[in-house]
Every structure is written in structure tokens, then in C-alpha cells.
Coordinates of C-alpha atoms and ligand atoms in Angstrom, one line a residue:
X1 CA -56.6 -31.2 -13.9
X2 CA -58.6 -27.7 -13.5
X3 CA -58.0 -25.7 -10.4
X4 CA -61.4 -24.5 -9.1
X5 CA -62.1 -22.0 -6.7
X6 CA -62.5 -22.9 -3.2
X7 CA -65.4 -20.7 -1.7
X8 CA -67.6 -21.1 1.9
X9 CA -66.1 -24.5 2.2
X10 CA -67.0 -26.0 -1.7
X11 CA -65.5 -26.3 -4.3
X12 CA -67.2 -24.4 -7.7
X13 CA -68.1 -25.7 -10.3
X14 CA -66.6 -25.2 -13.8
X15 CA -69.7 -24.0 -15.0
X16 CA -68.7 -21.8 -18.6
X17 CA -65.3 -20.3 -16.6
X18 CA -62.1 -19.7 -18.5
X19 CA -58.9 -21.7 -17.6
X20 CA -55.1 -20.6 -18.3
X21 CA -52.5 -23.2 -18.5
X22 CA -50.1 -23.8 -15.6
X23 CA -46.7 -25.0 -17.0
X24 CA -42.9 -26.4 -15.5
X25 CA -41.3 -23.9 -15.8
X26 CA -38.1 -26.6 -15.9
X27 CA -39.3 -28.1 -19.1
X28 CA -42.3 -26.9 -20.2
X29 CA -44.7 -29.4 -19.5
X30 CA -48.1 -28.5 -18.6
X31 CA -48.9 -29.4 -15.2
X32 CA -52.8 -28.1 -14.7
X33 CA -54.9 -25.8 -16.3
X34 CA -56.4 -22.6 -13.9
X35 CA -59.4 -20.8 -13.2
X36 CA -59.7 -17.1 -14.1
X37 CA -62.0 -16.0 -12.1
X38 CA -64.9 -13.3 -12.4
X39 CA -65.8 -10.5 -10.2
X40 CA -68.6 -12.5 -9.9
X41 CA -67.3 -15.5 -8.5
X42 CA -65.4 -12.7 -6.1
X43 CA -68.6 -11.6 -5.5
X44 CA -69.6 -15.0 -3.9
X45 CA -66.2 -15.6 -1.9
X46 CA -66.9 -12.1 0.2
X47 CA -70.6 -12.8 0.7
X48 CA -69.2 -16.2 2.3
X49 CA -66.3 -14.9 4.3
X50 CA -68.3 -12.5 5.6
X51 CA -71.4 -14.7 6.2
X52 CA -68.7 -17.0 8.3
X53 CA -66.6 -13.8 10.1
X54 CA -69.2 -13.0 13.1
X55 CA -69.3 -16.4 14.1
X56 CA -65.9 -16.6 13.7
X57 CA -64.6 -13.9 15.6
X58 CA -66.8 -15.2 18.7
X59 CA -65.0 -18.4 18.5
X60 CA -62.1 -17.8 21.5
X61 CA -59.0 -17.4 19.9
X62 CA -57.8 -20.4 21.4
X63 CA -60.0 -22.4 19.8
X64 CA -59.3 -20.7 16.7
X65 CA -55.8 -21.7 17.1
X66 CA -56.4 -25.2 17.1
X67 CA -57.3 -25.2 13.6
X68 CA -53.9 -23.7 12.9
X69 CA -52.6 -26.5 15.0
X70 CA -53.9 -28.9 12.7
X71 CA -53.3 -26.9 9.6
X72 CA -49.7 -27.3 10.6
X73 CA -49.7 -30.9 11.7
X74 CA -51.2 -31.7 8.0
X75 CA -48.5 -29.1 6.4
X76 CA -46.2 -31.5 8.4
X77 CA -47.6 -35.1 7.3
X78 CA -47.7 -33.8 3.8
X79 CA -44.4 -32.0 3.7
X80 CA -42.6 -34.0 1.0
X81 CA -45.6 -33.8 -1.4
X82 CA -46.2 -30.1 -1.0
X83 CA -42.6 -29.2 -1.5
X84 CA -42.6 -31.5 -4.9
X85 CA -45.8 -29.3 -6.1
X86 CA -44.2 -26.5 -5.4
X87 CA -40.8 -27.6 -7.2
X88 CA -42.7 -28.5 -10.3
X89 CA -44.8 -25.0 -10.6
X90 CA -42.3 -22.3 -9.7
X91 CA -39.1 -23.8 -10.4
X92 CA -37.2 -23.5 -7.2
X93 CA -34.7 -26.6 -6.5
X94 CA -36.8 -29.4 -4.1
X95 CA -34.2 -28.3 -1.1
X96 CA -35.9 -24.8 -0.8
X97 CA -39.2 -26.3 -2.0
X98 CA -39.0 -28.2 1.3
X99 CA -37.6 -24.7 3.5
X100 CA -40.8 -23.4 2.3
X101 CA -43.1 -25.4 2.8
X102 CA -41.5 -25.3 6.7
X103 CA -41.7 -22.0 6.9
X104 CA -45.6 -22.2 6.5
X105 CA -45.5 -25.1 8.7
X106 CA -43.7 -22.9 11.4
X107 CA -45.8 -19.5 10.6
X108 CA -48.7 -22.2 11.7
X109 CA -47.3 -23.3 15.1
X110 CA -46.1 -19.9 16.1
X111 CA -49.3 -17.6 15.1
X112 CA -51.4 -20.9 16.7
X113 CA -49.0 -20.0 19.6
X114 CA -50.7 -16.0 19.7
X115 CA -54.5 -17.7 20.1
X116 CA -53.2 -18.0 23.8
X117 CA -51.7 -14.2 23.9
X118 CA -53.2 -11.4 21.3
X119 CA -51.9 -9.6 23.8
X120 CA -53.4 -6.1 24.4
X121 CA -52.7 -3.6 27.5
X122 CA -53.9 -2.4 30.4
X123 CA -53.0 0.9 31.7
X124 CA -54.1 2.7 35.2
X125 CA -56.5 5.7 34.3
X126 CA -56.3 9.3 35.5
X127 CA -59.3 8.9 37.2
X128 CA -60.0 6.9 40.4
X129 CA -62.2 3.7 40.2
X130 CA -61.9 3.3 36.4
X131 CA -60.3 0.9 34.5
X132 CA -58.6 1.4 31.1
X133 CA -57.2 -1.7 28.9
X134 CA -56.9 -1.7 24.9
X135 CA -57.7 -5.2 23.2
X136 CA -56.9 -6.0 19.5
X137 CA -60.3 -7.0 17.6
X138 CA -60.8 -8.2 14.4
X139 CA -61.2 -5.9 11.1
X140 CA -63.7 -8.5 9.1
X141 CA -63.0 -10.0 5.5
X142 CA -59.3 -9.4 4.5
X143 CA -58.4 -10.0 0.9
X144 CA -54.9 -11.7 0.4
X145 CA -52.8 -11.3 -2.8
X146 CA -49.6 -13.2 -3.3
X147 CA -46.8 -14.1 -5.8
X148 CA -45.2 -16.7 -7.5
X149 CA -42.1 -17.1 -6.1
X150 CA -43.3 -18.2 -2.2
X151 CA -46.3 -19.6 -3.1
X152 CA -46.7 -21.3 0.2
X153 CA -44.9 -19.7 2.9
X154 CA -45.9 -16.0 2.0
X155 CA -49.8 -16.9 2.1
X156 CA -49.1 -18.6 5.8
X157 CA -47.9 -14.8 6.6
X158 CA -51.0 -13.2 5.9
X159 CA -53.7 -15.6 6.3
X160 CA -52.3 -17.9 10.0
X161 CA -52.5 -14.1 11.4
X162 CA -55.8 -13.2 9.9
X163 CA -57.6 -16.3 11.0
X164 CA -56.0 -16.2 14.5
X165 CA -57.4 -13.0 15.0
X166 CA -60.5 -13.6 14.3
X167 CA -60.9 -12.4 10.3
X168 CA -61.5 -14.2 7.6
X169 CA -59.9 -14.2 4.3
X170 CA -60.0 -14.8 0.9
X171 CA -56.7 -15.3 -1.2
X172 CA -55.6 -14.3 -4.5
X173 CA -52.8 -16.6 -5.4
X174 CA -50.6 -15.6 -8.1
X175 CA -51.7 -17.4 -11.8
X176 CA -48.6 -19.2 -12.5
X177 CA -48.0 -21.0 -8.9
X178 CA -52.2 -21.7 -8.5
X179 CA -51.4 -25.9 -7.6
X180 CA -50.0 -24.8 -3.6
X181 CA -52.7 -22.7 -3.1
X182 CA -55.2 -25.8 -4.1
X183 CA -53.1 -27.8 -2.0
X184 CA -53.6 -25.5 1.0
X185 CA -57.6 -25.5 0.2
X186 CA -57.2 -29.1 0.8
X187 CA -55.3 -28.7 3.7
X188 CA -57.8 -25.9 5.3
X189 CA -60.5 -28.4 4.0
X190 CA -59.2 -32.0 5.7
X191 CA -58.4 -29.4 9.4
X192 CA -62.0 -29.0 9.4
X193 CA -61.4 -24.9 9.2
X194 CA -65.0 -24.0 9.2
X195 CA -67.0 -23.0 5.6
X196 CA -66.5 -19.2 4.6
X197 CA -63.2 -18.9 6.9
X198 CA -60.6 -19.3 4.1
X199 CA -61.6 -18.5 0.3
X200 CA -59.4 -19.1 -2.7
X201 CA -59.7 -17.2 -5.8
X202 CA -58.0 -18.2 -9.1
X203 CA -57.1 -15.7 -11.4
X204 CA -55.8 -12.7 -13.1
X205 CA -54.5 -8.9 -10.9
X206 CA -56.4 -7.0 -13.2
X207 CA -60.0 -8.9 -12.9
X208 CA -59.9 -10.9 -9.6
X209 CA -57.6 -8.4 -7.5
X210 CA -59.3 -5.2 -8.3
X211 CA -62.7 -6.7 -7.7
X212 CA -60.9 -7.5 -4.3
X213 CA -59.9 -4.1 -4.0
X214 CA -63.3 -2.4 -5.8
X215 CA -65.3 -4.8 -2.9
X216 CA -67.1 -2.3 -0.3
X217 CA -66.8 -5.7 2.4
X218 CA -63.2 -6.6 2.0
X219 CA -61.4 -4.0 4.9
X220 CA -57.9 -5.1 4.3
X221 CA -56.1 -5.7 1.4
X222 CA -52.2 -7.5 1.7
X223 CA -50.2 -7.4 -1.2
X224 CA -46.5 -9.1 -1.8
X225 CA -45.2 -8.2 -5.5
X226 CA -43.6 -5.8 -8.0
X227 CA -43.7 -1.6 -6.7
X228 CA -45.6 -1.1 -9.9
X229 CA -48.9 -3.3 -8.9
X230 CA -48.7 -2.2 -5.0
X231 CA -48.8 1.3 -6.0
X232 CA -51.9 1.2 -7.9
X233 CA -53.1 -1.3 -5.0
X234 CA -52.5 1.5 -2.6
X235 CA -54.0 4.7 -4.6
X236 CA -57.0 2.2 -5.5
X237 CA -57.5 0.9 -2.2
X238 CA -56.6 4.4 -0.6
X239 CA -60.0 5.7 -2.4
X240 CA -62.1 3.1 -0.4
X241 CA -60.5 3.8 2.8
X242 CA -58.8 0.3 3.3
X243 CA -55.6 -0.6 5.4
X244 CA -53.0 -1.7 2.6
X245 CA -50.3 -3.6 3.5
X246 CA -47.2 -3.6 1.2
X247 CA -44.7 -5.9 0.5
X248 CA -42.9 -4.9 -2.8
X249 CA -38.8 -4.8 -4.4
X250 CA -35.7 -5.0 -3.1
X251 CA -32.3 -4.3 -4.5
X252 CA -30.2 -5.6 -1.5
X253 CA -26.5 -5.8 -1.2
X254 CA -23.9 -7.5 0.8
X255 CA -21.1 -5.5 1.8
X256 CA -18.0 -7.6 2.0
X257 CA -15.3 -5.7 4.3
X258 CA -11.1 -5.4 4.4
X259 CA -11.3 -7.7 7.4
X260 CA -14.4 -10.1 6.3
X261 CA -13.9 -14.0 6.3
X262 CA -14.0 -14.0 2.8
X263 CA -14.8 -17.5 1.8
X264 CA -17.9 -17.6 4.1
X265 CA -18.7 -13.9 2.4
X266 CA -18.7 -15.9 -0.5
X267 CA -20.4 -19.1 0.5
X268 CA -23.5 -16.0 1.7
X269 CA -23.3 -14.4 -1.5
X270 CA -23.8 -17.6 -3.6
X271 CA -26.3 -18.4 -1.5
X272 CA -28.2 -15.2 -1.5
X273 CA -27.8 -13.9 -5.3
X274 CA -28.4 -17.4 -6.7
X275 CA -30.8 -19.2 -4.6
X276 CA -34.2 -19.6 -6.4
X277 CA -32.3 -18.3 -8.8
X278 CA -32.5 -14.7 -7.9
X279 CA -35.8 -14.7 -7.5
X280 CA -36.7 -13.8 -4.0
X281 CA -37.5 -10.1 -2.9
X282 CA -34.4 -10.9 -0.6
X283 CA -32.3 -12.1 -2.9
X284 CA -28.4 -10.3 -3.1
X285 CA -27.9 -8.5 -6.7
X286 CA -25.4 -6.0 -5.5
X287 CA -22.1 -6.4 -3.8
X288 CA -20.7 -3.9 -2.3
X289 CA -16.7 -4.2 -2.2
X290 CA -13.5 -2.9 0.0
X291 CA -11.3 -1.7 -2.6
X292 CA -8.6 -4.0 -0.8
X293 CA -10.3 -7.4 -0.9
X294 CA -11.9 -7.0 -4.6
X295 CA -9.9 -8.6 -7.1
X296 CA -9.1 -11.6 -4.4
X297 CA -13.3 -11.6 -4.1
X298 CA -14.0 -11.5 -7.2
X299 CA -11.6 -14.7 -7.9
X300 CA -12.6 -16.7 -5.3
X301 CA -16.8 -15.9 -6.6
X302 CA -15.6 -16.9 -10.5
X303 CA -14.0 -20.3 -8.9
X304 CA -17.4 -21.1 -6.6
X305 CA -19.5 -20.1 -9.3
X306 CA -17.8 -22.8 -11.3
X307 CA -19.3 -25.6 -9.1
X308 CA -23.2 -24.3 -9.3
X309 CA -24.9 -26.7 -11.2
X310 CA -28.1 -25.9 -13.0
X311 CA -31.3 -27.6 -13.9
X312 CA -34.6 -29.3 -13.0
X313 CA -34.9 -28.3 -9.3
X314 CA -36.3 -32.1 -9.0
X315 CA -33.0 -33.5 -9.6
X316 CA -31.6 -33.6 -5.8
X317 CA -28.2 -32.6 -7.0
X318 CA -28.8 -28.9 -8.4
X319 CA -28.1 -26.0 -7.1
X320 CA -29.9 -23.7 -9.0
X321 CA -34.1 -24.2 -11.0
X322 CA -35.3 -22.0 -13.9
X323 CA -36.5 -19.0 -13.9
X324 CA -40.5 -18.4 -13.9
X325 CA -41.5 -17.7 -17.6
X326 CA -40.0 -16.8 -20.8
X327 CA -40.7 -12.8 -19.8
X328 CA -38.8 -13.2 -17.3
X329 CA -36.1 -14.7 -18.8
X330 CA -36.5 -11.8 -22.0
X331 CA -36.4 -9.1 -18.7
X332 CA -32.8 -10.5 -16.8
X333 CA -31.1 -10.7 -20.7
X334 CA -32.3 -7.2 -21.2
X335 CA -30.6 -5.7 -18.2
X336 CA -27.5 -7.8 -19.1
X337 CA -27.5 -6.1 -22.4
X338 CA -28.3 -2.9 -20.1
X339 CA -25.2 -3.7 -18.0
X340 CA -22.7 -4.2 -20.4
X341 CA -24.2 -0.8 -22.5
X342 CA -23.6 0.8 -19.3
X343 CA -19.8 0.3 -19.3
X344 CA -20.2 -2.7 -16.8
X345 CA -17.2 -5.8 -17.2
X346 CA -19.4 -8.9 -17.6
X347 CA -17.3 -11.4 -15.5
X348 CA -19.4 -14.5 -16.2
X349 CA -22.5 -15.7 -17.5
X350 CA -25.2 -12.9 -19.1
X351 CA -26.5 -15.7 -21.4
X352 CA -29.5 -17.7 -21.9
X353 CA -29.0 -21.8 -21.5
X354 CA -30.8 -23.7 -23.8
X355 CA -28.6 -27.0 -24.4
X356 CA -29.3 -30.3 -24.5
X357 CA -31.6 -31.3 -21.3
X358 CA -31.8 -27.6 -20.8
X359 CA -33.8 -26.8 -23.6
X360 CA -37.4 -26.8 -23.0
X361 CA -37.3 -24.9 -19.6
X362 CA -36.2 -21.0 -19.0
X363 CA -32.5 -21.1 -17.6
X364 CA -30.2 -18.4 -17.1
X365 CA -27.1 -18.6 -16.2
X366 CA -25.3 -17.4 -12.9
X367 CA -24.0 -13.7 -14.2
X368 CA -21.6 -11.7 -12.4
X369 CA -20.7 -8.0 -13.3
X370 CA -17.8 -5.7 -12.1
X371 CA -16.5 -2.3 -12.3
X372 CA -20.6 -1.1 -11.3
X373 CA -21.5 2.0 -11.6
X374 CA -23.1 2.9 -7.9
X375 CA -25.6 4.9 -10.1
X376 CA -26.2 2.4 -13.0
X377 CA -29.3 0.6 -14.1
X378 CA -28.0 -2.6 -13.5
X379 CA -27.1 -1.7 -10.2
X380 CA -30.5 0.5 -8.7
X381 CA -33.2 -1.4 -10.2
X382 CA -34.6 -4.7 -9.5
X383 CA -34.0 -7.5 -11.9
X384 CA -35.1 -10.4 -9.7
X385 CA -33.0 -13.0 -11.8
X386 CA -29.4 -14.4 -11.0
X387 CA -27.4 -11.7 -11.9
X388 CA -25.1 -9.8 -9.4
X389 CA -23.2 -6.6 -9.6
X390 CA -20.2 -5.5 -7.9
X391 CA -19.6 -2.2 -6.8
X392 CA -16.5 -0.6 -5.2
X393 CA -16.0 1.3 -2.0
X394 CA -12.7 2.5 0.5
X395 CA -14.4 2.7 3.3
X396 CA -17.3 1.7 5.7
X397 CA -18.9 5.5 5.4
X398 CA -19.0 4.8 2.0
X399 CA -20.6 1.0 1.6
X400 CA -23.1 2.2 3.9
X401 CA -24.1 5.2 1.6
X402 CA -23.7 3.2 -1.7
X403 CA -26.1 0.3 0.5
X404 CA -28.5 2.7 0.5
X405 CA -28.8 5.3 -2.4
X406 CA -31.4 2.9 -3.9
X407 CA -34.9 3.3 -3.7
X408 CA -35.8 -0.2 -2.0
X409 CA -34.8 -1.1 1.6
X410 CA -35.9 -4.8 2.5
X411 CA -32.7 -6.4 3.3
X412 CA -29.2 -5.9 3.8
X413 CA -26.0 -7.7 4.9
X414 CA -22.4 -7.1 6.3
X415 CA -19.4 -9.3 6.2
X416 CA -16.9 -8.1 9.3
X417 CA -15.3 -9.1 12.0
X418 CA -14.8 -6.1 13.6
X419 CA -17.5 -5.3 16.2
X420 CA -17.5 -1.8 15.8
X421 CA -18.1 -1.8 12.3
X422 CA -20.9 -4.0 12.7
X423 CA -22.8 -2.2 15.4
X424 CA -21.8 0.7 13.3
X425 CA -23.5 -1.1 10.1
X426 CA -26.8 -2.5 12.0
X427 CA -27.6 1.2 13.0
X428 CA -27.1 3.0 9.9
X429 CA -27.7 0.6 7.2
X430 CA -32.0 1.5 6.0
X431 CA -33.6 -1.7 5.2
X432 CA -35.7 -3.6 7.3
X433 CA -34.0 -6.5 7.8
X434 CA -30.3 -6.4 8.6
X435 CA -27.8 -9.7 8.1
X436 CA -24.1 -9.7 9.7
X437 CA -21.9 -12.2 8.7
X438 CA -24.3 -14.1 6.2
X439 CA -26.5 -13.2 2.7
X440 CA -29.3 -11.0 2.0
X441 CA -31.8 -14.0 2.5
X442 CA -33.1 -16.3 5.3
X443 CA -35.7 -14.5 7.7
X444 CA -37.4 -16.6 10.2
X445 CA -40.9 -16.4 10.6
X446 CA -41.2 -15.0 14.2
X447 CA -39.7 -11.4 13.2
X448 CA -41.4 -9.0 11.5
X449 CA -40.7 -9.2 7.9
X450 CA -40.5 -5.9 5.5
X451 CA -38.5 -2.8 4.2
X452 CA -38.5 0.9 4.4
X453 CA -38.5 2.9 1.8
X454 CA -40.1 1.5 -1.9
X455 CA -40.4 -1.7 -0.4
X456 CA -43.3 -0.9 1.6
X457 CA -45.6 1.1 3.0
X458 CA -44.9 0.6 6.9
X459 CA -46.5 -2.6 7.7
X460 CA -44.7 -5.9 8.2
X461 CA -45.8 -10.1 7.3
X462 CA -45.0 -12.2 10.0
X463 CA -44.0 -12.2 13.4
X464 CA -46.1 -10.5 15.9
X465 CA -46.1 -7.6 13.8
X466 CA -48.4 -8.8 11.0
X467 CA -51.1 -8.7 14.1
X468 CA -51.1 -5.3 13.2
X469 CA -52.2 -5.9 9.9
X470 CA -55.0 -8.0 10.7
X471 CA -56.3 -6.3 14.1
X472 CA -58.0 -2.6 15.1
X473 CA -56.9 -1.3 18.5
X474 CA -59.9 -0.9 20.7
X475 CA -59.5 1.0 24.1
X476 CA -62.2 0.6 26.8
X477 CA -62.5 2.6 29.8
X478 CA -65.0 0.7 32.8
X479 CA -65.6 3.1 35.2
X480 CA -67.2 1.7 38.6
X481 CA -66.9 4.9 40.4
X482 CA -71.2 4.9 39.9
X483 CA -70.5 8.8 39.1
X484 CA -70.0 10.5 35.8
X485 CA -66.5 11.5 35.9
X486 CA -64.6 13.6 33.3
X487 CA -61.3 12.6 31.9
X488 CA -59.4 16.0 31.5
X489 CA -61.6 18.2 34.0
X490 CA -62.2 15.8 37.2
X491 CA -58.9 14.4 37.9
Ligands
LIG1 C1 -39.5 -13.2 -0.7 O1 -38.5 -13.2 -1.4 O2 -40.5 -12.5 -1.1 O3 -35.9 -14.4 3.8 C2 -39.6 -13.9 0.6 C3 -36.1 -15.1 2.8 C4 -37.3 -16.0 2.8 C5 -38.5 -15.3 2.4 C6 -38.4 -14.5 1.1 N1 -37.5 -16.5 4.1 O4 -35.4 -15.1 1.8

């Protein structure tokens, strides 16, 4: 099968384009082979978004919302088959193929729920008979780039809030997870979403993104992936004067307390540090340890960790999928050899799997490291694979500081029971999303999703807040005094 673009509502033609393999990354096999797109072909998806954006934005948003009504009815109907896609391209075990495609399916329902509110303000003015009000309008043709490891639900946080508002779009999915994006063309196609509204463009950061960024017509540009890229997204699109939205790393820890429930802190760790194997922005790669509880921690992880089987995320019984590519597996052995260089005790895991069924796909096993160095490699930088490090502390003052001597800031977690620590924690600890009593992972689509810090650059996906992304304030002052009146001077 070869992935073609999706542009003004038809599909292109092959025509003498280049394709790229897309492969299991559970055994290898090749699954579809992708476009890589020209700056040409990007060319053709802005002309058509923004062709199809004036319309568009005169259509009430209500209406507009009924697309995203059906978009997610579909999303529903098809659930099963869009989480088995997804499964097969990136990896992830078929249980959180299926969370993700429901979190696009609820990102649909809820942003078709803002078609009926986009709510603006009015305010009284300082002058009589006037009236002042502000009203969010739409920016024009947005340009969406997203990675691998949400294919699905991270492209319903940018685009269900673009289109609501009245912009149009066209997406950049990421080259190794192209097949959900082609499923979601379908899906945009079969809701009747009309022609130039949402554009797909396969290919490569370097050719198809920076045309997207380069393009005079594209106003907004969002971006989920590694600091490096967003960075040069941001000075590139900085030169043109466009609104950049950021969503980059994270080196998120759990902070496990004297008085925590420890098996459920372990039951959120396991979850959060070895879930999609690591690989979420979320995910937990530092734990951060009362001296008191450590050692009886750090036996009751080694024992659960026993029971995490690993594999084809197909196979309904395994806990945890591949990783994405060999490079990946090449970076998360390189900062195990990093870690243990570093003076780091290596608890479990730190190796490569390639047995038997294993062998053909890019498996890693669960690794846990104690003794961390706060400072360390291992335990600042971002390894996105299944490898957690545990760090020491005596006191709250102290978790909280070690929480956040790193760069990143997207997510954090406590485990307490002790009310004032928590309130104490939720203030104090700098990410933007804040967890007591479970893992670093599991954000719900209505709140505003993001981190301070070098995860972002102050904007958020989802929840009402990505309406900030995708809108311009405009304030209009009606004045039906019938005299000219002087804000400032007359009042
Ligand atoms: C990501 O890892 O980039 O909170 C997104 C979570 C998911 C989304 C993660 N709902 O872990």
C-alpha cells in the first residue's frame, strides 16, 4: 500500500514521488510504504487550505462542530480497527492503542462541545452608550506537526481546535506512524469535512516541515517533539513572525514519600515508566525516594517488575510493545552504558532482548537504576525508553528541589498521604501538570496540556486552552452615543 497525500479533499496521485517504508516495529514486517513529500506538494496543500478557510470561518461555529460530531461518532464505529493500526505502526500494546484512539474520540466531542461557546467577553466601557466585548477569530491556515508516539490523539489536540475555530489545517504526521494519519483522512473524508479544511502531508522534518514553516500563508505552526527540532522550529518560525506552539521533553519523576501507600506508588510507577514503553513525553524516568522507604521500594519494584511481560503489543496479554526503531533502541543502551559509567547500580534490565519470538522487533528490557546521581546524565536528560532512575532524598524540601533541578517541566507526581505535604507539593513542584497519588502519565483531554520550562514555550494542546493557539483576540468597541467620544479624555 502507498500512503498519498490527502490535499483540498483528493487524494494525489503518485505521480514520480518518493516513498519510505513503514515497518512493525514488533517484528519487522513492512506494513506500507510512505510518501515524502515536496515543498511542492506543500505548496498545493496551503493554496487549498487557504482557498477553503474564508468560507470556512463564515460557517457558524456550530455548524462547524457538527463535523467534529461526526468525526467522533466515526472515530467511535471504527475504534477497534484504528487502535489495531496504530498497535501495528508504533508499537504500543493494543490496550493503549485503544486509550488513544479514545482520547481523539473524546478531544472530538468536547472541542465539538466549544462550537456552542468560543466564549469571548464583554466588558462595560468607560464611556457612556458604548459597548465593548472581545471575540476570538480565526488566525487562517495552521500547519500541524506531530510525532510518533501519539499518532492519533496528539493530532485531535491541534487540529479538533483549529477547525472549531474556524482555521484550517494541514498536518505533518510523523514518517514512521503515517497509516493513523491516512486513517483520519478517511475519517475527515467519510464526515463530509469540506475540501481544503484538513490537509495531510507525508513526509520528512527537514523537507515537508520547513516548507510548512518557510510558507508566507501558514500563521501558526504546532509542534509536539524532541527540544532540538522545536527550537529550530521556534527561531525559524520566529523570523516569519508566526505564533509557535511548543510541545517538547520531559524528565518527570515521582516522588514516593515516608508515609506513601507504597504498593499503589509502585503499581503508578510501573505504569508510568513502562507504559508504551517509556515512550510518552509523560512518561516517569526518575524516582525520587524518602531515604526511609528506599530499599523496601526498591524490592517491592524488582518483584512487580518480574511480572511485566514483553512483546507484540497485538498479543492481548503483554504489558509492554517495542520500542520505535533500531536508533532508538542504539540511544536507551547508550545511556545505560552512560548510567552505569556514571557510578549508577544497575538493579535490573539495561540489555537489549533479542530471543526467540523477540527477535525481529526492537525490545528493551524494563531497566531500573539506583544510587542516581541528582546531577547525572542518566538522571537530567531525556531517554524516552523504559529505563528509570532512582534518586535519594530526606526530606520533602528536598524531593521538591531534586523534582525540579532539570531543565524540562511537563509532569510530575507525589505519592503521600499527608495533606499538608501534598498541598505543599502541588504549589511548589514546576511542571505543568501535577499528579498526587498516581504516575507521571494519564491527562485527560479537557485540561490544558504542557510544561514550563524546556518543555515549552507557554502555550498548551487541549482543553480550552489550545483555543489560544488557534484564535486572535479581537476587541470591538460600538459606540451608539451618535457623538465622537474619546476614550482617555471624555470620560
Ligand atoms: C505524550 O507523551 O506526548 O498523559 C502525550 C498522557 C497521555 C498523553 C501523552 N494522555 O500520558
Amino acid at each position: 500500500m502507498q500512503l498519498n497525500n490527502y490535499i483540498g479533499g483528493k487524494w494525489q496521485d503518485a505521480g514520480d514521488a518518493k516513498y519510505v517504508p513503514v515497518t512493525n516495529p514488533a517484528n519487522g514486517e513492512e506494513l506500507a510504504q510512505v510518501r515524502l513529500s515536496t515543498k511542492e506538494d506543500v505548496n498545493l496543500a496551503v493554496a487549498a487550505a487557504k482557498k477553503a478557510q474564508k468560507k470556512w470561518a463564515l460557517v457558524p461555529a456550530p455548524k462547524r462542530a457538527d463535523y467534529l460530531y461526526e468525526i467522533g461518532r466515526i472515530m467511535k464505529e471504527k475504534k477497534e480497527h484504528l487502535a489495531q493500526v496504530l498497535t501495528k505502526e508504533m508499537g504500543k500494546v493494543i490496550e493503549e492503542g485503544r486509550g488513544e484512539v479514545q482520547e481523539g474520540i473524546d478531544m472530538a466531542f468536547y472541542m465539538a462541545g466549544e462550537g456552542r461557546r468560543l466564549f469571548g467577553e464583554t466588558t462595560p466601557s468607560e464611556l457612556a452608550d458604548k459597548f465593548a466585548m472581545s471575540v476570538r477569530a480565526p488566525i487562517g491556515v495552521v500547519g500541524l506537526i506531530t510525532p510518533w508516539n501519539f499518532p492519533v490523539a496528539i493530532a485531535t489536540w491541534k487540529s479538533f481546535p483549529a477547525i472549531v475555530a474556524g482555521n484550517t489545517f494541514l498536518w505533518k504526521p510523523a514518517t514512521e506512524t503515517p497509516m493513523m494519519a491516512y486513517e483520519m483522512a478517511k475519517v475527515f473524508e467519510e464526515a463530509g469535512i469540506p475540501a481544503g479544511v484538513a490537509n495531510i502531508v507525508f513526509g520528512s522534518g527537514s523537507e515537508v516541515g520547513t516548507a510548512m514553516i518557510e510558507h508566507p500563508d501558514v500563521k501558526v505552526i504546532s509542534f509536539t517533539g524532541s527540544t532540538e527540532t522545536g527550537r529550530s522550529v521556534a527561531e525559524r518560525g520566529g523570523r516569519h513572525l508566526k505564533k509557535v506552539s511548543l510541545e517538547m521533553g520531559g524528565k518527570n519523576a515521582v516522588i514516593v514519600m515516608d508515609d506513601a501507600d507504597l504498593g499503589l506508588a509502585v503499581e503508578g510507577i510501573l505504569w508510568s515508566a513502562f507504559g508504551t514503553a517509556g515512550q510518552r513525553c509523560t512518561a516517569c524516568s526518575r524516582v525520587i525516594v524518602h531515604k526511609d522507604v528506599k530499599e523496601e521500594l526498591e524490592s517491592l519494584l524488582l518483584t512487580a517488575m518480574e511480572q511485566l511481560t514483553i512483546g507484540d503489543g497485538m498479543d492481548e496479554t503483554v504489558k509492554i510493545g517495542p520500542v520505535i526503531n533500531k536508533k532508538a533502541l542504539e540511544k536507551i543502551h547508550n545511556y545505560v552504558q552512560i548510567g552505569k559509567e556514571e557510578g549508577a547500580t544497575l538493579l535490573v534490565g539495561g540489555e537489549i532482548l533479542a530471543e526467540g519470538n523477540l527477535a525481529n522487533g526492537n525490545y528493551y528490557a524494563p531497566t531500573l537504576f539506583t544510587n542516581v546521581e541528582r546531577d547525572s546524565r542518566i538522571a537530567q536528560e531525556e531517554i524516552f525508553g523504559p529505563v528509570v532512575s532512582l534518586i535519594e532524598v530526606s526530606s520533602l524540601d528536598e524531593a521538591i528541589e531534586v523534582n525540579n533541578s532539570v531543565t524540562f517541566g511537563l509532569s510530575s507526581s507525589i505519592f503521600s498521604r499527608d495533606v499538608n505535604t501534598v498541598f505543599k507539593a502541588q504549589r511548589d513542584l514546576d511542571t505543568g501538570i501535577v499528579y498526587v497519588n498516581a504516575g507521571t502519565t494519564g491527562a485527560e483531554i479537557h485540561l490544558p496540556f504542557g510544561g514550563t520550562k524546556g518543555t515549552g514555550n507557554g502555550h498548551r494542546d487541549s482543553g480550552v486552552a489550545a483555543l489560544d493557539v488557534y484564535t486572535e483576540w479581537k476587541s470591538i468597541y460600538i459606540d451608539f452615543s451618535g457623538k465622537l467620544q474619546r476614550a482617555q479624555i471624555d470620560n
